[in-house]
Coordinates of C-alpha atoms and ligand atoms in Angstrom, one line a residue:
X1 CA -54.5 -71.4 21.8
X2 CA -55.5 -75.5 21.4
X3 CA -54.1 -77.5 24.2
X4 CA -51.1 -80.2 22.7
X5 CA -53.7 -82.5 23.2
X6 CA -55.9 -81.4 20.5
X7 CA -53.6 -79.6 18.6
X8 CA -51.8 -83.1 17.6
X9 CA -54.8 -84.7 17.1
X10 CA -56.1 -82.0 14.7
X11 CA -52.8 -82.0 12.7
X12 CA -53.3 -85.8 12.5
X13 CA -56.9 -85.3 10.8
X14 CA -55.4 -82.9 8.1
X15 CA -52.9 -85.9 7.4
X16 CA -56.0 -88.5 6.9
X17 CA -58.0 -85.7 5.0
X18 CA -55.0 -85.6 3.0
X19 CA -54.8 -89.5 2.3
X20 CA -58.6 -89.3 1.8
X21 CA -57.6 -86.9 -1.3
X22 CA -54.8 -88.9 -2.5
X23 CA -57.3 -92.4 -1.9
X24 CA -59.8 -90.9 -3.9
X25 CA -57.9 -89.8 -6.7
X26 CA -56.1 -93.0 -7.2
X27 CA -59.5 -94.5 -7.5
X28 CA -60.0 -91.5 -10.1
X29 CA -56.9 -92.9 -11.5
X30 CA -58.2 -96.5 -12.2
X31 CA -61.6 -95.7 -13.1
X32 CA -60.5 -93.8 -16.3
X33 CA -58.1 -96.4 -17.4
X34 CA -61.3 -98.8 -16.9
X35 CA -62.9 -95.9 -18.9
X36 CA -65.5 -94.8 -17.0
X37 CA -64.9 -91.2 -16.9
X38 CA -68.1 -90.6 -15.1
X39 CA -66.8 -91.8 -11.7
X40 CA -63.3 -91.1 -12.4
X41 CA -64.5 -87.3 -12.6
X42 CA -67.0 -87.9 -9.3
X43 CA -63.9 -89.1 -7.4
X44 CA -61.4 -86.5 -9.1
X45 CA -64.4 -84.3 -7.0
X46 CA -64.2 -86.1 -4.0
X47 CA -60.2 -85.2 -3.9
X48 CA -61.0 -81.8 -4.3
X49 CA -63.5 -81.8 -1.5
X50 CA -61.1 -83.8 1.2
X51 CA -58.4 -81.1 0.4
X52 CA -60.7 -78.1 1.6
X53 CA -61.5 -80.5 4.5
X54 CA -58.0 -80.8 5.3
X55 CA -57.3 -76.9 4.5
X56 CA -60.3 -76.1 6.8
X57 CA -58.2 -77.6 9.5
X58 CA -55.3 -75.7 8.7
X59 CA -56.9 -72.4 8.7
X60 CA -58.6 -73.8 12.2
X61 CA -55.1 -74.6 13.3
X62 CA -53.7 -70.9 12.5
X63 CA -56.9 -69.4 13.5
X64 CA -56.5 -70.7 17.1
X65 CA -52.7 -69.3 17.0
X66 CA -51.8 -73.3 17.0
X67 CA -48.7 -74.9 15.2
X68 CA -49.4 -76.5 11.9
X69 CA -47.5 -79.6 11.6
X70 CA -47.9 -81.5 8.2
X71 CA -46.7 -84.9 8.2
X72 CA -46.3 -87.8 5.7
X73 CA -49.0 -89.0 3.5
X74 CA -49.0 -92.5 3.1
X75 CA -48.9 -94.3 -0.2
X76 CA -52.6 -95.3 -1.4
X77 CA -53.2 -98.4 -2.9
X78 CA -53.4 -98.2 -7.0
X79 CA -54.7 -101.7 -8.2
X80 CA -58.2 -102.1 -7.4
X81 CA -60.0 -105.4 -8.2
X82 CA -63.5 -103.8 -9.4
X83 CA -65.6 -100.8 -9.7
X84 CA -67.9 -102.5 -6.9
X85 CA -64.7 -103.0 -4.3
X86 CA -63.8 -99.1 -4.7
X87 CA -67.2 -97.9 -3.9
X88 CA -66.8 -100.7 -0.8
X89 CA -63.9 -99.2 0.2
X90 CA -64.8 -95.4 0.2
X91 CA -67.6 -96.2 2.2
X92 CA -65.8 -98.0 4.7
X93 CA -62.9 -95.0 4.5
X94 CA -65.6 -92.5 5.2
X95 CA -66.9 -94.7 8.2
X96 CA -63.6 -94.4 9.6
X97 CA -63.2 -91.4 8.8
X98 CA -66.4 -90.8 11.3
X99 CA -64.9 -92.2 14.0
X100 CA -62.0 -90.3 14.1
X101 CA -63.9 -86.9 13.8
X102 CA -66.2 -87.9 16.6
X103 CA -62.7 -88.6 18.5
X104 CA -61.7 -84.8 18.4
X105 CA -65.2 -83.8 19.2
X106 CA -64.7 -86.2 22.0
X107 CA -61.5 -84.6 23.1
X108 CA -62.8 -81.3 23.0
X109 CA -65.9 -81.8 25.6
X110 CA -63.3 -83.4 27.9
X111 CA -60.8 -80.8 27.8
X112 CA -63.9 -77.9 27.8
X113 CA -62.7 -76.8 24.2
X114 CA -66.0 -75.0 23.2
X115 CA -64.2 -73.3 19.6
X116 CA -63.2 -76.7 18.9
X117 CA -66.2 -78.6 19.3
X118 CA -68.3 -75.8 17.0
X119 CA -65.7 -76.8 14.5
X120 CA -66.2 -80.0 14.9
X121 CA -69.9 -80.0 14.7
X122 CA -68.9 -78.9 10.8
X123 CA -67.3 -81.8 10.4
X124 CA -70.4 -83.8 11.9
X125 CA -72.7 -82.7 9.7
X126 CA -70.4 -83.5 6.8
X127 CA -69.7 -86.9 7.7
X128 CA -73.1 -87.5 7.6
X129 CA -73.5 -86.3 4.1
X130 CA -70.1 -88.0 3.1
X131 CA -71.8 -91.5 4.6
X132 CA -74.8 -91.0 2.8
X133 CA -73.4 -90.1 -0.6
X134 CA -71.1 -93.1 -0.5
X135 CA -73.6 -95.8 0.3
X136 CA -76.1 -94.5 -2.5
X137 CA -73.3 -94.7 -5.1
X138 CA -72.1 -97.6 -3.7
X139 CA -75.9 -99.2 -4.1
X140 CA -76.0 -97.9 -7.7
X141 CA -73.1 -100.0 -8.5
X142 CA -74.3 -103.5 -6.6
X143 CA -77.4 -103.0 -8.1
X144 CA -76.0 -103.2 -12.0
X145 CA -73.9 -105.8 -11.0
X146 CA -72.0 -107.1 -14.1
X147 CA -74.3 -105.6 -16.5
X148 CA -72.3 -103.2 -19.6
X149 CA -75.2 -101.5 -20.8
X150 CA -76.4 -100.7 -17.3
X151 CA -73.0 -99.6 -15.5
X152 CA -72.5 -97.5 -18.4
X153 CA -75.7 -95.7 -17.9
X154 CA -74.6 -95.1 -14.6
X155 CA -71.3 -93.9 -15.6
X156 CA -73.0 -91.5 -17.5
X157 CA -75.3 -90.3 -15.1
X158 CA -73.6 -90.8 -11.6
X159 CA -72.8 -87.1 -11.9
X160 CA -75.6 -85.9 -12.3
X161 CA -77.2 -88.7 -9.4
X162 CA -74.7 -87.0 -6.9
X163 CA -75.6 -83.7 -7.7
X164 CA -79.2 -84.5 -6.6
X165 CA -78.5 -86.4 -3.7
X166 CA -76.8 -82.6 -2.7
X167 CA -80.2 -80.8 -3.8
X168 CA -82.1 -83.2 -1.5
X169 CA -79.9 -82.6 1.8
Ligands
LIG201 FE1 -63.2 -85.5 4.7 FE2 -64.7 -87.7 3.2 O1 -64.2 -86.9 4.8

C-alpha cells in the first residue's frame, strides 16, 4: 500500500496529466480555427498521450491497493496570441511538468518506496522525450518566423517531423 504521503501526491499528478490533456487540446482547438490542421492534429496527439500518462497513474494507484482520488481540472486558457507563444508555453508546461515528477521520485527515495520510484523512472524517461520533442517543434516554429509559405510547409510536415524525432530516440 503507498503511504498518504505519496499517495496524495500521485493523485495530484493524474490531476496535472489531466490539465496537460485538456492544455493541449485547447491549443488543438485554436490551431485549427488558425487552420493549421497539422499541429492542431500533433496536439490533438499530445492530449491523447497525457491521458494514458494520467491513466498509467491510476492503474499505479489501484495496482498498489491505494485510493484513487480524482479532483478538479482547472479551466485552460483558450485565446492564444500566436502559433510561436503555444509552442513557448508547452515547453515551459512540460518543464514543469519535470519538476513535479522528479518531486515524487524524490519522495519515494525518502520514504524507501522502491515500486514507486521504478514507476517513476517511466515517467523520467518520458519527460525527457516530452522536453525534447517540445523544443524541436518549438525551434521549427521560431525559425519560420512570420513566413506563410514556410509555416505552412511546416504545418504540413510537423507530423511527419515528430514522428521522426520518435524513430531517432
Ligand atoms: Fe505527461 Fe507531457 O507530460
Amino acid at each position: 500500500m503507498l503511504s498518504q504521503h505519496i499517495q496524495d501526491i500521485i493523485n495530484e499528478q493524474i490531476k496535472s496529466e489531466m490539465y496537460s490533456a485538456h492544455l493541449y487540446l485547447s491549443m488543438s482547438a485554436y490551431c485549427e480555427t488558425i487552420n493549421l490542421s497539422g499541429f492542431a492534429k500533433l496536439l490533438r496527439e499530445h492530449n491523447e498521450e497525457e491521458m494514458s500518462h494520467a491513466m498509467r497513474l491510476f492503474d499505479y494507484i489501484l495496482d498498489r491497493n491505494s485510493k484513487v482520488e480524482l479532483g478538479a481540472i482547472d479551466k485552460p486558457p483558450s485565446d492564444f496570441p500566436s502559433l510561436l507563444a503555444v509552442f513557448e508555453k508547452v515547453y515551459e508546461h512540460e518543464k514543469a511538468v519535470t519538476e513535479m515528477i522528479n518531486n515524487i521520485y524524490a519522495l519515494s527515495v525518502k520514504e524507501k518506496d522502491y515500486p514507486t520510484q521504478v514507476e517513476m523512472q517511466w515517467f523520467i524517461s518520458e519527460q525527457v522525450e516530452e522536453e525534447k520533442t517540445a523544443l524541436h517543434v518549438l525551434e521549427r516554429v521560431r525559425m519560420v518566423g512570420d513566413s506563410g509559405p514556410a509555416l505552412l510547409f511546416l504545418d504540413t510536415h510537423i507530423i511527419n517531423e515528430d514522428e521522426e524525432v520518435e524513430e531517432i530516440r
